[in-house]
Short mmCIF file of C-alpha atoms in Angstrom, two decimals:
data_model
loop_
_atom_site.label_atom_id
_atom_site.label_comp_id
_atom_site.label_asym_id
_atom_site.label_seq_id
_atom_site.Cartn_x
_atom_site.Cartn_y
_atom_site.Cartn_z
CA TYR M 1 136.50 23.91 139.60
CA GLY M 2 134.32 21.19 139.03
CA GLY M 3 133.97 17.37 139.61
CA PRO M 4 131.26 15.85 141.90
CA GLY M 5 131.06 17.87 144.41
CA PHE M 6 129.90 21.11 142.76
CA GLY M 7 128.30 18.82 140.08
CA LEU M 8 126.10 17.29 143.19
CA CYS M 9 126.07 20.92 144.77
CA ALA M 10 124.91 22.10 141.19
CA LEU M 11 122.07 19.45 140.67
CA VAL M 12 120.60 20.19 144.67
CA GLY M 13 121.09 24.06 143.97
CA PHE M 14 119.15 24.14 140.54
CA ALA M 15 116.01 22.17 142.30
CA ALA M 16 115.81 24.35 144.92
CA LEU M 17 116.19 27.91 142.61
CA PHE M 18 114.40 26.57 139.58
CA SER M 19 112.64 23.28 140.50
CA LEU M 20 111.14 24.31 143.35
CA PRO M 21 109.91 28.17 142.60
CA GLN M 22 108.26 26.38 139.38
CA ALA M 23 106.78 23.66 141.31
CA LEU M 24 105.34 26.37 143.63
CA VAL M 25 103.74 29.05 140.71
CA THR M 26 101.96 25.55 138.87
CA ALA M 27 100.30 25.12 142.22
CA GLU M 28 98.82 28.50 142.56
CA LEU M 29 97.98 28.61 139.16
CA SER M 30 96.48 25.30 138.58
CA SER M 31 94.14 25.91 141.39
CA ALA M 32 93.06 29.18 140.35
CA PHE M 33 92.47 27.40 136.53
CA PRO M 34 91.63 24.23 137.39
CA ASP M 35 90.89 23.39 133.39
CA ASN M 36 92.52 20.86 131.06
CA GLY M 37 95.12 23.74 128.66
CA GLY M 38 96.96 24.37 132.22
CA TYR M 39 99.71 27.66 131.21
CA SER M 40 98.28 28.29 128.14
CA LEU M 41 95.27 29.57 130.40
CA TRP M 42 97.74 31.16 132.74
CA VAL M 43 99.27 32.80 130.47
CA GLN M 44 96.37 34.04 128.19
CA ALA M 45 94.89 35.69 131.37
CA ALA M 46 97.70 37.73 132.05
CA PHE M 47 98.82 38.57 128.31
CA GLY M 48 95.98 37.85 126.16
CA ASP M 49 95.83 35.51 122.95
CA PHE M 50 99.49 36.68 120.82
CA TRP M 51 101.22 35.24 123.74
CA ALA M 52 98.83 32.68 124.85
CA VAL M 53 99.39 31.20 121.24
CA GLN M 54 103.20 31.18 121.59
CA GLU M 55 103.59 29.30 125.00
CA SER M 56 100.73 26.70 124.00
CA TYR M 57 103.07 26.24 120.52
CA TRP M 58 106.56 26.46 122.58
CA SER M 59 105.51 24.29 125.38
CA TRP M 60 103.45 21.51 122.99
CA PHE M 61 106.71 21.60 120.28
CA SER M 62 108.75 21.02 123.18
CA GLY M 63 107.47 18.36 124.51
CA VAL M 64 106.57 16.18 121.07
CA VAL M 65 110.63 17.11 120.68
CA ASP M 66 110.94 15.53 123.65
CA SER M 67 109.44 12.62 123.63
CA ALA M 68 110.81 11.60 120.77
CA LEU M 69 113.92 10.73 123.06
CA TYR M 70 112.01 8.11 124.84
CA PRO M 71 111.82 5.13 122.24
CA VAL M 72 115.07 5.76 120.60
CA LEU M 73 116.82 5.79 124.25
CA LEU M 74 114.70 2.52 124.91
CA TYR M 75 115.81 0.90 121.92
CA THR M 76 119.76 1.75 123.02
CA SER M 77 119.03 0.32 126.30
CA ALA M 78 117.74 -2.91 124.06
CA THR M 79 120.97 -3.49 122.47
CA HIS M 80 122.92 -3.92 126.19
CA LEU M 81 120.47 -6.55 126.39
CA ILE M 82 119.77 -8.06 123.44
CA GLY M 83 122.47 -9.08 120.94
CA GLY M 84 121.99 -8.50 116.77
CA LEU M 85 120.12 -5.70 116.83
CA PRO M 86 121.30 -2.73 114.36
CA LEU M 87 122.48 0.61 115.94
CA ASN M 88 123.87 2.97 113.26
CA SER M 89 123.69 6.23 114.77
CA GLY M 90 124.75 8.36 117.63
CA ALA M 91 121.07 9.23 117.67
CA ALA M 92 120.38 6.65 120.53
CA GLU M 93 123.39 7.27 122.53
CA GLY M 94 122.08 7.67 126.64
CA ASN M 95 120.16 7.11 128.94
CA ALA M 96 117.35 8.91 130.52
CA THR M 97 117.98 7.46 133.77
CA ALA M 98 121.42 8.84 134.00
CA ALA M 99 121.23 11.57 131.77
CA LEU M 100 122.68 13.72 134.54
CA SER M 101 125.67 11.75 135.20
CA LEU M 102 128.20 13.49 137.20
CA ALA M 103 130.21 13.13 133.43
CA SER M 104 127.53 16.07 132.16
CA LEU M 105 127.66 17.89 135.98
CA GLY M 106 131.38 17.85 136.01
CA LYS M 107 132.97 17.69 132.38
CA GLY M 108 129.58 18.82 130.45
CA ASP M 109 131.38 17.73 127.59
CA PHE M 110 129.36 16.93 124.38
CA PRO M 111 130.17 14.90 121.85
CA ASP M 112 132.17 17.25 118.94
CA GLU M 113 132.04 15.08 116.19
CA ALA M 114 129.20 15.19 113.50
CA ARG M 115 126.45 12.67 114.74
CA ALA M 116 124.42 10.77 111.41
CA THR M 117 120.64 10.32 111.81
CA LEU M 118 118.85 7.21 110.20
CA TRP M 119 117.44 9.48 107.59
CA SER M 120 121.20 10.03 106.58
CA CYS M 121 121.39 6.31 105.81
CA LEU M 122 118.20 4.80 104.98
CA GLY M 123 119.27 5.05 101.18
CA ASP M 124 122.27 3.36 101.88
CA GLU M 125 122.79 -0.69 100.47
CA ASP M 126 122.76 -1.47 104.10
CA LYS M 127 119.45 -2.02 105.05
CA SER M 128 120.48 -1.97 108.65
CA CYS M 129 119.09 1.63 109.12
CA GLY M 130 115.62 0.55 107.46
CA ALA M 131 115.32 -2.34 110.37
CA GLU M 132 116.57 0.10 113.14
CA TYR M 133 113.95 2.34 112.13
CA LEU M 134 111.43 -0.25 111.77
CA TYR M 135 112.23 -1.50 115.64
CA ARG M 136 112.03 2.33 116.95
CA LEU M 137 108.69 2.53 115.24
CA LEU M 138 107.43 -0.79 116.28
CA LEU M 139 108.62 0.42 119.98
CA LEU M 140 106.61 3.60 119.34
CA LEU M 141 103.64 2.29 118.47
CA ALA M 142 103.54 0.42 121.66
CA PHE M 143 104.62 3.28 124.09
CA THR M 144 101.58 5.03 122.81
CA ALA M 145 99.13 2.12 122.99
CA PRO M 146 98.17 2.45 126.76
CA ASN M 147 97.86 6.60 126.29
CA CYS M 148 95.08 5.42 123.68
CA LEU M 149 93.08 3.57 125.68
CA SER M 150 93.07 5.18 128.93
CA SER M 151 94.50 8.09 130.84
CA ALA M 152 93.69 6.63 134.13
CA LEU M 153 95.67 3.40 133.12
CA VAL M 154 98.69 5.24 132.38
CA GLY M 155 98.89 7.56 135.57
CA ARG M 156 98.17 3.99 137.64
CA GLY M 157 101.02 1.70 135.76
CA LEU M 158 103.50 5.10 136.22
CA VAL M 159 103.02 5.14 139.94
CA GLY M 160 104.16 1.49 139.97
CA LEU M 161 106.47 1.65 137.40
CA GLY M 162 107.70 4.60 139.50
CA LEU M 163 108.68 2.29 142.52
CA PHE M 164 110.15 -0.57 140.34
CA VAL M 165 112.74 2.01 138.45
CA MET M 166 114.06 3.46 141.51
CA SER M 167 114.22 -0.12 143.07
CA PRO M 168 117.72 -1.03 141.83
CA TYR M 169 119.29 2.27 142.75
CA LEU M 170 118.51 1.70 146.05
CA ALA M 171 120.42 -1.26 146.19
CA LEU M 172 122.92 0.19 144.38
CA VAL M 173 123.87 2.45 146.74
CA VAL M 174 123.57 -0.49 149.44
CA ALA M 175 125.97 -2.29 147.38
CA ALA M 176 128.00 0.67 147.41
CA LEU M 177 128.71 1.22 151.15
CA PRO M 178 132.04 -1.07 151.34
CA ARG M 179 133.61 0.26 148.59
CA ALA M 180 133.19 3.77 149.83
CA ARG M 181 136.27 6.15 148.94
CA PRO M 182 135.49 10.00 150.10
CA ALA M 183 138.82 10.68 148.46
CA ASN M 184 137.27 10.30 144.69
CA PHE M 185 135.71 13.23 145.79
CA ARG M 186 138.91 15.02 145.64
CA LEU M 187 139.29 14.31 141.80
CA ARG M 188 139.11 17.14 140.01
CA PRO M 189 137.50 16.70 135.84
CA THR M 190 139.51 17.95 133.12
CA LYS M 191 136.88 20.13 131.35
CA PHE M 192 134.23 22.16 132.65
CA LYS M 193 131.70 23.63 130.98
CA PRO M 194 128.63 25.62 132.78
CA ALA M 195 126.67 26.46 129.56
CA ALA M 196 126.41 22.04 128.95
CA MET M 197 126.06 21.58 132.72
CA VAL M 198 122.92 24.14 133.17
CA SER M 199 121.33 22.46 129.87
CA VAL M 200 121.61 18.70 130.97
CA ALA M 201 120.09 20.31 134.65
CA TYR M 202 117.65 21.62 133.08
CA TRP M 203 116.54 19.43 131.07
CA SER M 204 116.73 16.73 134.14
CA LEU M 205 115.08 18.74 136.89
CA SER M 206 112.42 21.50 135.37
CA GLY M 207 109.14 20.06 134.03
CA PHE M 208 106.35 20.30 136.89
CA ASP M 209 104.25 23.15 135.35
CA SER M 210 103.30 19.33 132.86
CA VAL M 211 100.76 18.57 134.85
CA SER M 212 98.96 22.27 134.40
CA THR M 213 97.77 20.65 131.20
CA PHE M 214 95.48 18.05 132.72
CA ALA M 215 94.24 19.64 136.42
CA GLY M 216 91.03 19.07 134.80
CA GLU M 217 91.43 15.62 135.46
CA VAL M 218 92.12 15.86 138.98
CA GLU M 219 90.12 15.88 141.67
CA ALA M 220 89.98 18.85 144.34
CA PRO M 221 93.71 20.14 142.09
CA HIS M 222 93.75 23.06 145.30
CA ARG M 223 94.72 19.95 147.73
CA THR M 224 95.99 17.00 145.56
CA LEU M 225 98.58 18.93 142.98
CA PRO M 226 100.70 21.17 146.02
CA ARG M 227 101.48 18.40 147.83
CA ALA M 228 102.24 16.02 144.96
CA LEU M 229 104.24 18.61 143.38
CA LEU M 230 106.30 19.18 146.48
CA CYS M 231 106.90 15.70 147.34
CA GLY M 232 107.97 15.25 143.60
CA CYS M 233 110.46 17.83 144.04
CA LEU M 234 111.92 16.29 146.74
CA LEU M 235 111.90 12.75 145.45
CA MET M 236 113.62 13.80 142.20
CA VAL M 237 116.93 15.44 144.22
CA VAL M 238 117.31 12.38 146.43
CA CYS M 239 116.61 9.97 143.68
CA TYR M 240 119.67 11.70 142.18
CA VAL M 241 121.48 12.59 144.53
CA LEU M 242 121.69 9.14 146.72
CA PRO M 243 122.84 6.95 143.75
CA LEU M 244 125.47 9.73 141.93
CA THR M 245 126.88 10.27 145.09
CA ALA M 246 127.55 6.16 145.94
CA GLY M 247 128.94 5.56 142.52
CA VAL M 248 131.73 8.44 142.19
CA LEU M 249 132.48 6.44 146.17
CA ALA M 250 132.60 3.65 145.00
CA ASP M 251 134.04 4.08 140.94
CA GLU M 252 137.05 5.94 141.20
CA GLU M 253 136.67 6.52 137.42
CA TRP M 254 134.13 8.44 137.62
CA ALA M 255 135.73 10.89 135.19
CA HIS M 256 134.96 8.74 132.65
CA TRP M 257 131.35 7.98 133.10
CA LYS M 258 128.86 8.98 129.92
CA ASP M 259 125.00 7.84 129.06
CA GLY M 260 124.48 4.95 130.43
CA SER M 261 127.55 4.42 133.30
CA LEU M 262 125.67 3.92 135.88
CA THR M 263 124.43 0.32 134.63
CA HIS M 264 128.31 -0.36 134.44
CA VAL M 265 128.64 0.77 138.33
CA ALA M 266 125.77 -1.40 139.03
CA GLN M 267 127.66 -3.91 138.23
CA LEU M 268 131.02 -3.13 139.50
CA VAL M 269 129.23 -2.97 143.17
CA GLY M 270 126.78 -5.85 142.69
CA GLY M 271 127.50 -8.39 140.37
CA ARG M 272 126.12 -8.70 137.05
CA TRP M 273 122.11 -8.99 138.37
CA LEU M 274 122.36 -5.55 139.56
CA GLY M 275 123.85 -4.56 136.23
CA GLY M 276 120.97 -6.51 134.88
CA TRP M 277 118.08 -4.82 136.99
CA VAL M 278 119.62 -0.81 136.80
CA LEU M 279 119.41 -1.36 132.85
CA ALA M 280 116.39 -3.30 132.52
CA SER M 281 114.89 0.01 135.34
CA SER M 282 116.31 2.56 133.06
CA ALA M 283 114.78 0.54 129.75
CA LEU M 284 111.12 0.72 131.23
CA SER M 285 111.56 4.47 132.87
CA ASN M 286 111.80 5.26 129.28
CA TRP M 287 108.75 3.98 128.69
CA GLY M 288 107.27 5.90 131.87
CA LEU M 289 109.00 9.24 130.48
CA PHE M 290 107.40 9.07 127.37
CA SER M 291 103.69 7.78 128.90
CA SER M 292 103.32 10.55 131.06
CA GLU M 293 104.70 13.35 128.20
CA LEU M 294 102.55 12.10 125.69
CA LEU M 295 99.58 12.62 128.19
CA GLU M 296 100.62 15.92 129.14
CA ASP M 297 100.96 17.10 125.24
CA SER M 298 97.56 15.44 124.49
CA PHE M 299 95.44 16.92 127.29
CA GLN M 300 97.21 20.02 126.79
CA LEU M 301 96.04 20.21 122.76
CA LEU M 302 93.19 19.03 123.95
CA GLY M 303 92.85 22.18 125.76
CA MET M 304 94.21 24.27 123.75
CA ALA M 305 91.39 23.21 121.15
CA GLU M 306 88.48 23.85 123.67
CA ALA M 307 90.18 27.39 124.16
CA GLY M 308 90.18 28.57 120.90
CA LEU M 309 93.77 28.42 120.46
CA ALA M 310 94.21 25.36 118.20
CA PRO M 311 91.72 23.55 116.21
CA ARG M 312 88.70 22.64 117.79
CA PHE M 313 88.66 18.73 116.15
CA PHE M 314 91.55 18.28 118.94
CA ALA M 315 89.50 18.72 121.31
CA VAL M 316 87.55 15.34 120.07
CA ARG M 317 87.18 12.58 122.82
CA HIS M 318 87.02 8.53 122.08
CA PRO M 319 83.23 8.07 122.60
CA ARG M 320 84.02 5.38 125.01
CA LEU M 321 87.68 5.77 126.29
CA GLY M 322 87.60 9.14 127.06
CA THR M 323 90.70 10.05 125.78
CA PRO M 324 92.20 12.66 123.03
CA LEU M 325 92.70 10.33 120.16
CA LEU M 326 93.12 12.47 117.52
CA ALA M 327 95.67 14.67 119.67
CA ILE M 328 97.33 11.30 120.55
CA LEU M 329 97.40 10.40 116.78
CA PHE M 330 98.58 13.77 115.37
CA GLN M 331 101.36 13.55 117.88
CA LEU M 332 101.90 10.01 116.54
CA VAL M 333 102.42 10.88 113.05
CA ILE M 334 105.00 14.18 114.15
CA LEU M 335 106.88 11.06 116.31
CA SER M 336 107.62 8.87 113.60
CA ALA M 337 109.72 11.04 111.78
CA LEU M 338 111.35 12.69 114.57
CA ILE M 339 112.56 9.69 115.81
CA GLY M 340 115.62 9.04 112.93
CA PHE M 341 117.43 12.46 114.50
CA ASP M 342 119.56 12.16 116.83
CA PHE M 343 119.76 12.90 121.17
CA GLU M 344 122.10 16.20 120.99
CA SER M 345 120.09 18.21 118.75
CA ILE M 346 116.64 17.31 119.52
CA MET M 347 117.55 18.23 123.59
CA CYS M 348 118.89 21.60 122.30
CA ILE M 349 115.33 21.93 120.61
CA ASP M 350 113.87 20.62 123.17
CA ASN M 351 115.16 22.85 126.37
CA PHE M 352 115.19 26.39 124.12
CA PHE M 353 111.21 25.86 123.35
CA SER M 354 110.99 24.37 126.99
CA ALA M 355 112.53 27.83 128.62
CA ALA M 356 111.04 30.13 126.76
CA ALA M 357 107.91 28.92 127.24
CA ALA M 358 108.79 28.38 131.36
CA THR M 359 110.36 32.71 131.23
CA LEU M 360 106.17 33.22 130.26
CA GLU M 361 104.42 31.32 132.88
CA PHE M 362 106.85 32.86 135.59
CA ALA M 363 105.84 36.58 134.06
CA ALA M 364 102.56 35.29 134.27
CA ALA M 365 102.45 34.76 137.61
CA VAL M 366 103.51 37.79 138.76
CA GLN M 367 101.55 40.09 136.22
CA LEU M 368 98.11 37.82 137.54
CA ARG M 369 99.19 39.07 141.27
CA ARG M 370 99.31 42.59 139.60
CA ARG M 371 95.88 42.44 137.51
CA ARG M 372 93.37 40.29 139.48
CA PRO M 373 94.76 40.34 143.17
CA ALA M 374 91.39 39.12 144.29
CA MET M 375 91.44 36.36 142.03
CA SER M 376 90.26 32.72 143.72
CA ARG M 377 93.57 31.22 144.31
CA PRO M 378 92.48 28.09 146.50
CA PHE M 379 96.48 27.46 146.96
CA ARG M 380 98.42 30.58 147.10
CA ILE M 381 102.24 31.35 147.51
CA PRO M 382 102.25 32.78 150.79
CA CYS M 383 103.60 36.04 149.96
CA GLY M 384 102.54 39.17 148.43
CA THR M 385 103.19 40.31 144.38
CA ALA M 386 106.84 41.45 145.20
CA GLY M 387 107.38 38.22 146.84
CA VAL M 388 106.34 36.55 144.09
CA ALA M 389 108.55 38.62 141.96
CA ALA M 390 111.71 38.19 143.64
CA LEU M 391 110.78 34.52 143.69
CA VAL M 392 110.52 34.10 140.22
CA ALA M 393 113.27 36.16 139.61
CA LEU M 394 115.66 33.85 139.36
CA PRO M 395 114.62 31.39 137.39
CA ILE M 396 113.88 33.74 134.74
CA VAL M 397 117.67 34.09 134.14
CA ILE M 398 117.93 30.73 134.16
CA ALA M 399 115.65 29.98 131.48
CA LEU M 400 117.03 32.91 129.53
CA PHE M 401 120.78 31.70 130.04
CA VAL M 402 119.34 28.18 128.61
CA CYS M 403 117.68 29.73 125.81
CA VAL M 404 120.84 31.58 124.82
CA SER M 405 123.19 28.34 125.02
CA THR M 406 121.08 26.35 123.22
CA ALA M 407 119.93 28.48 120.58
CA MET M 408 124.10 28.96 120.04
CA GLU M 409 125.06 25.08 120.47
CA THR M 410 125.32 24.88 116.54
CA ARG M 411 124.03 26.22 113.49
CA ALA M 412 121.87 24.18 112.72
CA THR M 413 119.81 23.95 116.00
CA LEU M 414 120.53 28.12 116.26
CA THR M 415 118.46 27.34 112.19
CA ILE M 416 115.54 25.11 113.46
CA ILE M 417 114.52 27.13 116.51
CA VAL M 418 114.28 30.59 113.88
CA VAL M 419 111.86 28.58 111.92
CA GLY M 420 110.19 27.00 114.42
CA LEU M 421 110.02 30.72 116.46
CA ALA M 422 108.18 31.89 113.24
CA PHE M 423 106.19 28.94 112.65
CA GLY M 424 104.46 30.24 116.07
CA LEU M 425 104.04 33.70 114.56
CA LEU M 426 101.70 31.86 111.60
CA LEU M 427 100.21 30.09 113.79
CA TYR M 428 98.75 33.52 115.55
CA LEU M 429 97.48 35.21 112.13
CA PRO M 430 94.31 32.94 112.01
CA LEU M 431 93.31 33.97 115.38
CA TRP M 432 93.92 37.93 114.55
CA LEU M 433 92.21 37.69 110.99
CA ARG M 434 89.13 36.29 113.53
CA SER M 435 89.92 38.98 115.75
CA GLY M 436 89.69 41.45 113.29
CA ALA M 437 86.74 39.84 111.53
CA ALA M 438 85.16 40.39 114.57
CA GLU M 439 85.47 43.54 115.62
CA ALA M 440 84.75 45.03 112.20
CA GLU M 441 81.48 43.34 112.51
CA GLY M 442 80.80 44.51 115.60
CA ALA M 443 81.51 48.39 114.88
CA GLU M 444 78.77 48.31 112.19
CA PRO M 445 75.76 48.30 114.25
CA ALA M 446 77.49 50.41 116.34
CA ALA M 447 77.23 53.20 113.90
CA PRO M 448 73.23 54.34 114.14
CA SER M 449 73.76 54.76 117.96
CA GLU M 450 75.84 57.73 117.59
CA GLU M 451 73.35 59.58 116.10
CA GLY M 452 70.18 58.82 117.85
CA GLY M 453 72.54 59.77 120.96
CA GLU M 454 74.39 57.71 123.83
CA GLN M 455 72.46 54.07 124.45
#
């Protein structure tokens, strides 16, 4: 079994079984906690400081790792448009817009060969690795600049960019109709890997919790966020299903698709102009994905600092622009190191920590319904505690499956994940020491009261 029919059904099913519950939980808890920090605050209220630190760190680390993908992917797209650019590693293979291709859904076949990174060849006599890293770094700096200047500007720009990014795929759907061959759906793939399929689907269709980290910047979040999240969930599915279906119907060679193949399909059905338009759209979408991810991560770090879960200096905003400048610059330093690594390993690490954090968020939604039933929830999922528990049960199973499958992808990814988990435990140590000192200080004045009777 497998193939485009199964792959598209799996895509829609994943959106219904995971994305929609995540959007509903985000809408309810963002209305209950309308502050920057989002899911960190939910988990802190539900399970205490220890798990809040882990949630904050896992989510933030996942987001920063994910941000590193997009300058790399844009650089790869640019090599298709501009001749002469160096391309030395497999780190940049792929394209964010076509990441959930039918090759991934039907075959789920990650490259087995070892993939070089730029860091492994920077010392070679050939200077092309250094040149490629420099180009990537320049893209990273260009990507970051709008977030430093204005969060509102980034938000408005992403709306306009979204319209531009989606428009060539609508043209692709229309152009593919005359070439449609329903028999293409009956062809079967040569391989089927469910773990890889779920991992790619998770990377492509999760992340609705991200908006919670800047809920404090949203006017009337109890009205705005539920509508935006539900519309976004529906729009996301449509934007994947329509062009992929059109591509399969028009191209009987879909079994040989790989990342970026929709550009070939667009050229096949519409000529070079449509292929170039899809490629340009894909390139710009990487900037949009990076900017939205950096926006979330920087405001999450700001919210963590305001809640005492991160150093206080990360809560500093630019006095005139209002942007969390120190949080952005701190992430820029980390990203400048990450852009030299390969795509597949980064995605596995990203998915593990993201899925682990999502598990805590779903559990927090149930726990807060149990422990704080009277808490104000301007938007409320229309069911009781048992209903919410049933709603999030399958998403938790999916998230745990993603954690296990990505951790076991390679020995290297498992090692990095274990080290990352250990670092999260170390981050809690200063908070634990401070809380212990505070308890000790509080215990000292209590001793005389035992002699003087109850107070």
